[in-house]
């Protein structure tokens, strides 16, 4: 149904650019844009000075810092200009009062709002490893066949999520269940912000469904744990003593090169003091698998220490930490009703098929934005 000129005018007046300007103003205040601009000018002067490349490491640090500042204030300035220009577009729409102009205004408003939200989310990925690659490890919980099938479903879910994001996925290690599914698996996720997004998935994931393996068609509850570590070995300062390592080699399973099932190329490393175990079988040579496994071990040990630090900070401020093994973060209920609910943020949806097909962005974004679950968001499925 076509809008009347009066209706179009009312709708145009309802578009709240003040709210958009307030969001950008808050970001400008948080960044202290004038200070960042002064720092950028100083860094650019140093980059243009003679002998800048005499110290290559120092030069790279300056360039990296320059790029960080530009990524903050550049898009912010562009968005501020677009919001100011949008005020003029609204006035044009009021003068024209026709559907074609209204559609143009409405489309730009939606795009502007979405771009500001995306920019805010991008800025939340500011941790030391957030912009890098990630290792994600899936372990089936107690429950035998049921749990292994659930772990396999989660592995597929994250692989589909990576496809949606355009990330590259490599299966680093895989241990099949006795009958079906996956006992444990490690994936390497390669893409910008992979760790920043996936770190929100750490914890225990619970499935409630009518078991396809139960002839009596009873409802079963299954658990699987997700661990995520950064794939940034060169940036992780963790010292590991050779005497603390137990290294085993074995024949890799599954697809691979011509030697994959004939030679003991797969490597399993146990860090004896912590009990952390990592394994890699994707590479065709034992040295490459060992190097990849050591990268995962460093990342896991770093994550353990980081968790301890965060837990201590939370303890000091009277907060209960959500991070760590054993913390149930999300329920996937297939029966008696359909609902996926994050117990930390309260984010939920009844569209379980899309979630299992990799539609996880709403859950990740809610966690990144610091959304907290209320009393009504508590899990109520036995």
Protein backbone atom coordinates (compact mmCIF):
# COMPACT_ATOMS: atom_id res chain seq x y z
CA UNK A 1 0.00 0.00 0.00
CA UNK A 2 1.41 3.38 -1.07
CA UNK A 3 2.07 5.94 1.65
CA UNK A 4 0.42 9.35 1.50
CA UNK A 5 2.53 12.52 1.60
CA UNK A 6 1.39 13.09 5.18
CA UNK A 7 2.40 9.56 6.22
CA UNK A 8 5.78 9.91 4.53
CA UNK A 9 6.41 13.19 6.37
CA UNK A 10 5.51 11.56 9.70
CA UNK A 11 7.82 8.61 9.03
CA UNK A 12 10.69 10.90 8.03
CA UNK A 13 10.31 12.90 11.22
CA UNK A 14 10.48 9.65 13.20
CA UNK A 15 13.97 8.78 11.87
CA UNK A 16 16.17 9.53 14.86
CA UNK A 17 19.56 10.79 13.66
CA UNK A 18 20.14 12.23 17.15
CA UNK A 19 20.48 8.68 18.49
CA UNK A 20 23.01 7.79 15.78
CA UNK A 21 25.01 10.96 16.51
CA UNK A 22 24.97 10.14 20.22
CA UNK A 23 26.43 6.68 19.58
CA UNK A 24 29.21 8.13 17.45
CA UNK A 25 29.81 10.91 19.99
CA UNK A 26 30.28 8.31 22.71
CA UNK A 27 32.86 6.49 20.58
CA UNK A 28 34.68 9.77 19.90
CA UNK A 29 34.78 10.44 23.65
CA UNK A 30 36.03 6.94 24.50
CA UNK A 31 38.78 7.12 21.87
CA UNK A 32 39.82 10.68 22.78
CA UNK A 33 40.05 11.42 19.06
CA UNK A 34 42.09 14.66 19.39
CA UNK A 35 44.75 12.78 21.35
CA UNK A 36 44.80 9.96 18.77
CA UNK A 37 45.18 12.48 15.93
CA UNK A 38 48.14 14.09 17.69
CA UNK A 39 49.75 10.67 18.18
CA UNK A 40 49.13 9.77 14.53
CA UNK A 41 50.79 12.99 13.35
CA UNK A 42 53.81 12.28 15.56
CA UNK A 43 54.12 8.70 14.27
CA UNK A 44 53.85 9.81 10.64
CA UNK A 45 56.63 12.34 11.24
CA UNK A 46 58.83 9.55 12.59
CA UNK A 47 57.99 7.34 9.60
CA UNK A 48 59.12 10.09 7.25
CA UNK A 49 62.37 10.76 9.09
CA UNK A 50 65.75 9.59 7.69
CA UNK A 51 66.93 6.23 9.04
CA UNK A 52 63.42 5.07 9.94
CA UNK A 53 64.18 1.54 8.74
CA UNK A 54 67.53 1.28 10.52
CA UNK A 55 65.74 -0.61 13.31
CA UNK A 56 63.30 -2.88 11.45
CA UNK A 57 61.54 -4.16 14.58
CA UNK A 58 60.93 -0.66 15.94
CA UNK A 59 59.74 0.48 12.51
CA UNK A 60 57.20 -2.35 12.27
CA UNK A 61 55.83 -1.50 15.72
CA UNK A 62 55.35 2.13 14.66
CA UNK A 63 53.61 1.06 11.44
CA UNK A 64 51.35 -1.35 13.35
CA UNK A 65 50.39 1.38 15.83
CA UNK A 66 49.72 3.79 12.97
CA UNK A 67 47.40 1.27 11.31
CA UNK A 68 45.54 0.68 14.60
CA UNK A 69 44.88 4.42 15.02
CA UNK A 70 43.76 4.80 11.40
CA UNK A 71 41.34 1.87 11.75
CA UNK A 72 39.75 3.64 14.72
CA UNK A 73 39.44 7.24 13.62
CA UNK A 74 39.13 6.73 9.85
CA UNK A 75 35.81 4.82 9.86
CA UNK A 76 34.53 7.01 12.68
CA UNK A 77 35.05 10.15 10.59
CA UNK A 78 33.38 8.52 7.58
CA UNK A 79 30.34 7.53 9.65
CA UNK A 80 30.04 11.02 11.15
CA UNK A 81 30.07 12.52 7.64
CA UNK A 82 27.40 10.08 6.48
CA UNK A 83 25.14 10.92 9.44
CA UNK A 84 25.49 14.64 8.73
CA UNK A 85 24.75 14.07 5.04
CA UNK A 86 21.73 11.99 6.02
CA UNK A 87 20.12 15.04 7.64
CA UNK A 88 20.14 16.66 4.21
CA UNK A 89 18.63 13.54 2.66
CA UNK A 90 15.77 13.68 5.17
CA UNK A 91 15.07 17.30 4.24
CA UNK A 92 15.07 16.32 0.58
CA UNK A 93 12.58 13.57 1.36
CA UNK A 94 10.32 16.00 3.17
CA UNK A 95 10.32 18.34 0.19
CA UNK A 96 9.69 15.59 -2.37
CA UNK A 97 7.10 13.70 -0.34
CA UNK A 98 7.06 10.73 -2.75
CA UNK A 99 7.54 6.99 -2.29
CA UNK A 100 10.73 6.76 -4.38
CA UNK A 101 12.56 9.28 -2.21
CA UNK A 102 11.15 7.71 0.96
CA UNK A 103 12.51 4.30 -0.03
CA UNK A 104 15.94 5.85 -0.68
CA UNK A 105 15.93 7.55 2.73
CA UNK A 106 14.72 4.44 4.54
CA UNK A 107 17.33 2.24 2.85
CA UNK A 108 20.18 4.60 3.75
CA UNK A 109 18.97 4.83 7.36
CA UNK A 110 18.96 1.05 7.73
CA UNK A 111 22.41 0.76 6.15
CA UNK A 112 23.81 3.56 8.32
CA UNK A 113 22.43 1.98 11.49
CA UNK A 114 23.84 -1.43 10.52
CA UNK A 115 27.26 0.05 9.67
CA UNK A 116 27.47 1.84 13.03
CA UNK A 117 26.57 -1.39 14.83
CA UNK A 118 29.19 -3.31 12.84
CA UNK A 119 31.81 -0.65 13.67
CA UNK A 120 30.96 -0.82 17.38
CA UNK A 121 31.29 -4.60 17.28
CA UNK A 122 34.62 -4.40 15.47
CA UNK A 123 35.97 -2.18 18.23
CA UNK A 124 35.00 -4.76 20.85
CA UNK A 125 37.51 -7.14 19.27
CA UNK A 126 40.45 -5.31 20.82
CA UNK A 127 42.17 -8.12 22.73
CA UNK A 128 45.80 -9.00 21.96
CA UNK A 129 44.80 -12.03 19.86
CA UNK A 130 41.22 -11.15 18.85
CA UNK A 131 42.04 -10.33 15.24
CA UNK A 132 43.98 -13.55 14.65
CA UNK A 133 43.34 -17.20 13.91
CA UNK A 134 42.10 -19.75 16.44
CA UNK A 135 42.18 -23.38 17.49
CA UNK A 136 38.85 -24.81 18.61
CA UNK A 137 38.73 -28.16 20.41
CA UNK A 138 35.54 -30.14 20.91
CA UNK A 139 35.30 -32.90 23.55
CA UNK A 140 32.31 -35.17 24.01
CA UNK A 141 31.06 -35.46 27.57
CA UNK A 142 29.75 -38.44 29.48
CA UNK A 143 27.10 -40.44 27.67
CA UNK A 144 28.88 -42.61 25.13
CA UNK A 145 27.21 -42.68 21.74
CA UNK A 146 24.87 -39.78 22.52
CA UNK A 147 27.69 -37.46 23.56
CA UNK A 148 29.89 -38.43 20.60
CA UNK A 149 27.04 -37.72 18.19
CA UNK A 150 26.49 -34.32 19.85
CA UNK A 151 30.20 -33.46 19.55
CA UNK A 152 30.02 -34.36 15.86
CA UNK A 153 26.98 -32.08 15.42
CA UNK A 154 28.85 -29.21 17.07
CA UNK A 155 31.88 -29.75 14.86
CA UNK A 156 29.65 -29.49 11.79
CA UNK A 157 27.97 -26.37 13.26
CA UNK A 158 31.28 -24.54 13.63
CA UNK A 159 32.44 -25.65 10.19
CA UNK A 160 29.25 -24.18 8.71
CA UNK A 161 29.74 -20.97 10.71
CA UNK A 162 33.23 -20.67 9.21
CA UNK A 163 31.80 -21.10 5.72
CA UNK A 164 29.38 -18.25 6.40
CA UNK A 165 32.26 -16.01 7.53
CA UNK A 166 34.54 -16.99 4.67
CA UNK A 167 37.08 -18.56 7.03
CA UNK A 168 39.36 -21.44 6.15
CA UNK A 169 39.00 -24.57 8.33
CA UNK A 170 41.49 -27.39 8.80
CA UNK A 171 40.88 -30.53 10.86
CA UNK A 172 44.05 -30.77 12.97
CA UNK A 173 43.17 -33.83 15.03
CA UNK A 174 40.20 -36.17 15.26
CA UNK A 175 39.30 -39.11 17.47
CA UNK A 176 36.16 -40.93 16.36
CA UNK A 177 33.58 -42.31 18.78
CA UNK A 178 33.39 -46.05 19.32
CA UNK A 179 30.18 -46.38 17.29
CA UNK A 180 29.36 -43.01 15.74
CA UNK A 181 30.34 -39.39 15.94
CA UNK A 182 33.36 -37.70 17.47
CA UNK A 183 35.08 -38.25 20.80
CA UNK A 184 37.33 -35.23 20.32
CA UNK A 185 38.39 -32.95 17.48
CA UNK A 186 40.57 -29.90 16.99
CA UNK A 187 39.98 -27.42 14.17
CA UNK A 188 42.27 -24.61 13.05
CA UNK A 189 40.22 -21.59 12.00
CA UNK A 190 42.01 -19.14 9.72
CA UNK A 191 40.50 -15.70 9.17
CA UNK A 192 40.37 -12.15 10.53
CA UNK A 193 38.81 -11.94 14.03
CA UNK A 194 38.43 -15.74 14.24
CA UNK A 195 39.65 -15.89 17.84
CA UNK A 196 37.76 -12.76 18.85
CA UNK A 197 34.44 -14.28 17.82
CA UNK A 198 35.07 -17.91 18.78
CA UNK A 199 36.36 -17.19 22.29
CA UNK A 200 32.73 -16.45 23.22
CA UNK A 201 31.93 -20.13 22.62
CA UNK A 202 34.15 -21.56 25.36
CA UNK A 203 32.34 -23.74 27.87
CA UNK A 204 29.88 -26.61 28.05
CA UNK A 205 27.10 -26.96 25.47
CA UNK A 206 24.05 -29.08 26.36
CA UNK A 207 21.68 -30.90 24.02
CA UNK A 208 18.19 -32.09 24.96
CA UNK A 209 16.41 -34.29 22.40
CA UNK A 210 14.64 -37.56 21.71
CA UNK A 211 17.55 -39.88 21.05
CA UNK A 212 17.73 -41.43 17.56
CA UNK A 213 19.68 -44.27 19.20
CA UNK A 214 17.00 -45.09 21.79
CA UNK A 215 14.37 -47.59 20.60
CA UNK A 216 12.10 -46.43 23.45
CA UNK A 217 12.25 -42.84 22.11
CA UNK A 218 13.13 -41.36 25.48
CA UNK A 219 14.45 -37.87 25.97
CA UNK A 220 18.22 -37.68 26.51
CA UNK A 221 20.57 -34.95 27.67
CA UNK A 222 24.08 -34.81 26.22
CA UNK A 223 27.06 -32.57 26.91
CA UNK A 224 30.14 -31.47 25.00
CA UNK A 225 32.81 -28.94 25.92
CA UNK A 226 34.33 -26.31 23.65
CA UNK A 227 37.79 -24.85 24.19
CA UNK A 228 39.20 -22.03 22.07
CA UNK A 229 42.80 -20.81 22.05
CA UNK A 230 44.62 -18.21 19.91
CA UNK A 231 46.71 -19.39 16.98
CA UNK A 232 49.50 -16.83 17.45
CA UNK A 233 52.59 -18.71 18.57
CA UNK A 234 54.98 -15.86 17.78
CA UNK A 235 53.05 -13.50 20.09
CA UNK A 236 52.72 -15.90 23.04
CA UNK A 237 55.55 -15.68 25.56
CA UNK A 238 55.36 -19.07 27.27
CA UNK A 239 58.51 -20.97 28.26
CA UNK A 240 58.18 -24.76 28.07
CA UNK A 241 60.92 -27.04 29.36
CA UNK A 242 61.75 -30.13 27.31
CA UNK A 243 61.79 -32.27 30.46
CA UNK A 244 58.14 -31.35 31.12
CA UNK A 245 57.00 -32.89 27.83
CA UNK A 246 55.94 -36.44 27.00
CA UNK A 247 55.87 -36.90 23.22
CA UNK A 248 54.21 -39.85 21.51
CA UNK A 249 54.03 -40.61 17.80
CA UNK A 250 51.46 -42.79 16.08
CA UNK A 251 49.93 -43.50 12.71
CA UNK A 252 47.41 -40.91 11.65
CA UNK A 253 43.87 -41.92 10.81
CA UNK A 254 41.63 -40.69 8.03
CA UNK A 255 42.56 -38.95 4.81
CA UNK A 256 46.02 -37.63 4.12
CA UNK A 257 49.14 -38.07 2.05
CA UNK A 258 50.50 -41.38 0.84
CA UNK A 259 52.45 -41.91 4.08
CA UNK A 260 49.68 -40.86 6.46
CA UNK A 261 48.60 -44.36 7.46
CA UNK A 262 51.97 -46.09 6.91
CA UNK A 263 54.38 -43.97 8.96
CA UNK A 264 54.06 -42.62 12.51
CA UNK A 265 53.66 -39.00 11.44
CA UNK A 266 50.99 -38.02 13.99
CA UNK A 267 52.23 -36.43 17.23
CA UNK A 268 50.68 -36.26 20.68
CA UNK A 269 52.30 -34.03 23.30
CA UNK A 270 51.50 -34.16 27.02
CA UNK A 271 52.58 -31.29 29.26
CA UNK A 272 53.18 -33.29 32.42
CA UNK A 273 52.93 -30.49 35.05
CA UNK A 274 49.53 -29.28 33.81
CA UNK A 275 48.18 -32.47 32.25
CA UNK A 276 47.34 -30.62 29.03
CA UNK A 277 47.37 -32.90 25.97
CA UNK A 278 47.50 -31.74 22.36
CA UNK A 279 47.76 -33.71 19.13
CA UNK A 280 48.19 -33.06 15.43
CA UNK A 281 47.96 -35.44 12.49
CA UNK A 282 47.12 -33.16 9.57
CA UNK A 283 50.65 -32.63 8.24
CA UNK A 284 52.49 -35.22 6.17
CA UNK A 285 55.67 -35.13 8.25
CA UNK A 286 56.29 -35.71 11.92
CA UNK A 287 58.30 -32.47 12.42
CA UNK A 288 55.48 -30.35 10.98
CA UNK A 289 52.89 -32.09 13.17
CA UNK A 290 55.13 -31.58 16.19
CA UNK A 291 55.51 -27.87 15.41
CA UNK A 292 51.74 -27.46 15.05
CA UNK A 293 51.12 -29.37 18.29
CA UNK A 294 53.65 -27.19 20.14
CA UNK A 295 51.85 -24.08 18.87
CA UNK A 296 48.58 -25.44 20.30
CA UNK A 297 50.25 -26.34 23.59
CA UNK A 298 51.65 -22.83 24.01
CA UNK A 299 48.22 -21.37 23.28
CA UNK A 300 46.49 -23.65 25.78
CA UNK A 301 49.00 -22.92 28.55
CA UNK A 302 48.65 -19.20 27.86
CA UNK A 303 44.85 -19.51 28.02
CA UNK A 304 45.07 -21.32 31.37
CA UNK A 305 47.18 -18.53 32.85
CA UNK A 306 44.89 -15.88 31.37
CA UNK A 307 41.86 -17.63 32.87
CA UNK A 308 43.52 -17.66 36.29
CA UNK A 309 44.23 -13.95 36.02
CA UNK A 310 40.65 -13.14 34.99
CA UNK A 311 39.21 -15.36 37.72
CA UNK A 312 41.31 -13.54 40.31
CA UNK A 313 40.16 -10.16 39.02
CA UNK A 314 36.53 -11.28 39.10
CA UNK A 315 37.02 -12.58 42.63
CA UNK A 316 38.41 -9.23 43.73
CA UNK A 317 35.37 -7.44 42.29
CA UNK A 318 32.88 -9.95 43.66
CA UNK A 319 31.92 -11.42 40.30
CA UNK A 320 31.59 -15.05 39.34
CA UNK A 321 33.67 -15.95 36.30
CA UNK A 322 31.93 -17.42 33.28
CA UNK A 323 35.21 -18.67 31.85
CA UNK A 324 36.50 -22.20 32.16
CA UNK A 325 35.69 -25.85 31.84
CA UNK A 326 32.57 -27.05 33.58
CA UNK A 327 30.60 -23.86 33.03
CA UNK A 328 27.44 -24.59 31.05
CA UNK A 329 26.93 -21.71 28.66
CA UNK A 330 24.21 -22.78 26.23
CA UNK A 331 21.30 -25.22 25.90
CA UNK A 332 20.05 -26.61 22.60
CA UNK A 333 16.56 -28.02 23.17
CA UNK A 334 15.09 -30.09 20.33
CA UNK A 335 12.29 -31.64 22.43
CA UNK A 336 9.82 -31.09 24.13
CA UNK A 337 10.02 -27.69 22.38
CA UNK A 338 12.60 -26.03 20.12
CA UNK A 339 14.88 -23.43 21.64
CA UNK A 340 18.56 -22.49 21.70
CA UNK A 341 19.32 -20.32 24.73
CA UNK A 342 22.57 -18.78 25.94
CA UNK A 343 22.56 -18.87 29.72
CA UNK A 344 25.08 -16.04 30.09
CA UNK A 345 23.37 -13.41 27.95
CA UNK A 346 19.77 -14.61 27.68
CA UNK A 347 20.04 -14.56 23.87
CA UNK A 348 17.71 -17.19 22.42
CA UNK A 349 15.97 -18.38 19.27
CA UNK A 350 13.50 -21.08 18.30
CA UNK A 351 15.13 -21.52 14.89
CA UNK A 352 17.37 -24.43 15.86
CA UNK A 353 17.94 -25.56 12.27
CA UNK A 354 19.62 -22.27 11.36
CA UNK A 355 21.76 -22.37 14.51
CA UNK A 356 22.94 -25.90 13.80
CA UNK A 357 23.68 -24.72 10.27
CA UNK A 358 26.12 -22.13 11.64
CA UNK A 359 23.96 -19.08 12.37
CA UNK A 360 25.78 -18.10 15.59
CA UNK A 361 26.48 -14.39 15.14
CA UNK A 362 23.65 -13.19 17.41
CA UNK A 363 24.97 -15.30 20.31
CA UNK A 364 28.55 -14.17 19.78
CA UNK A 365 27.60 -10.51 19.44
CA UNK A 366 25.48 -10.57 22.61
CA UNK A 367 28.45 -11.94 24.53
CA UNK A 368 30.89 -9.45 23.04
CA UNK A 369 28.58 -6.55 23.87
CA UNK A 370 28.44 -7.71 27.49
CA UNK A 371 24.74 -8.54 27.57
CA UNK A 372 23.74 -10.21 30.86
CA UNK A 373 21.00 -12.75 31.38
CA UNK A 374 18.16 -11.82 33.73
CA UNK A 375 16.11 -14.06 36.01
CA UNK A 376 13.71 -14.87 33.17
CA UNK A 377 16.61 -16.12 31.04
CA UNK A 378 17.62 -18.96 33.35
CA UNK A 379 17.59 -22.45 31.93
CA UNK A 380 14.40 -24.30 32.74
CA UNK A 381 14.90 -27.65 30.97
CA UNK A 382 15.64 -30.68 33.10
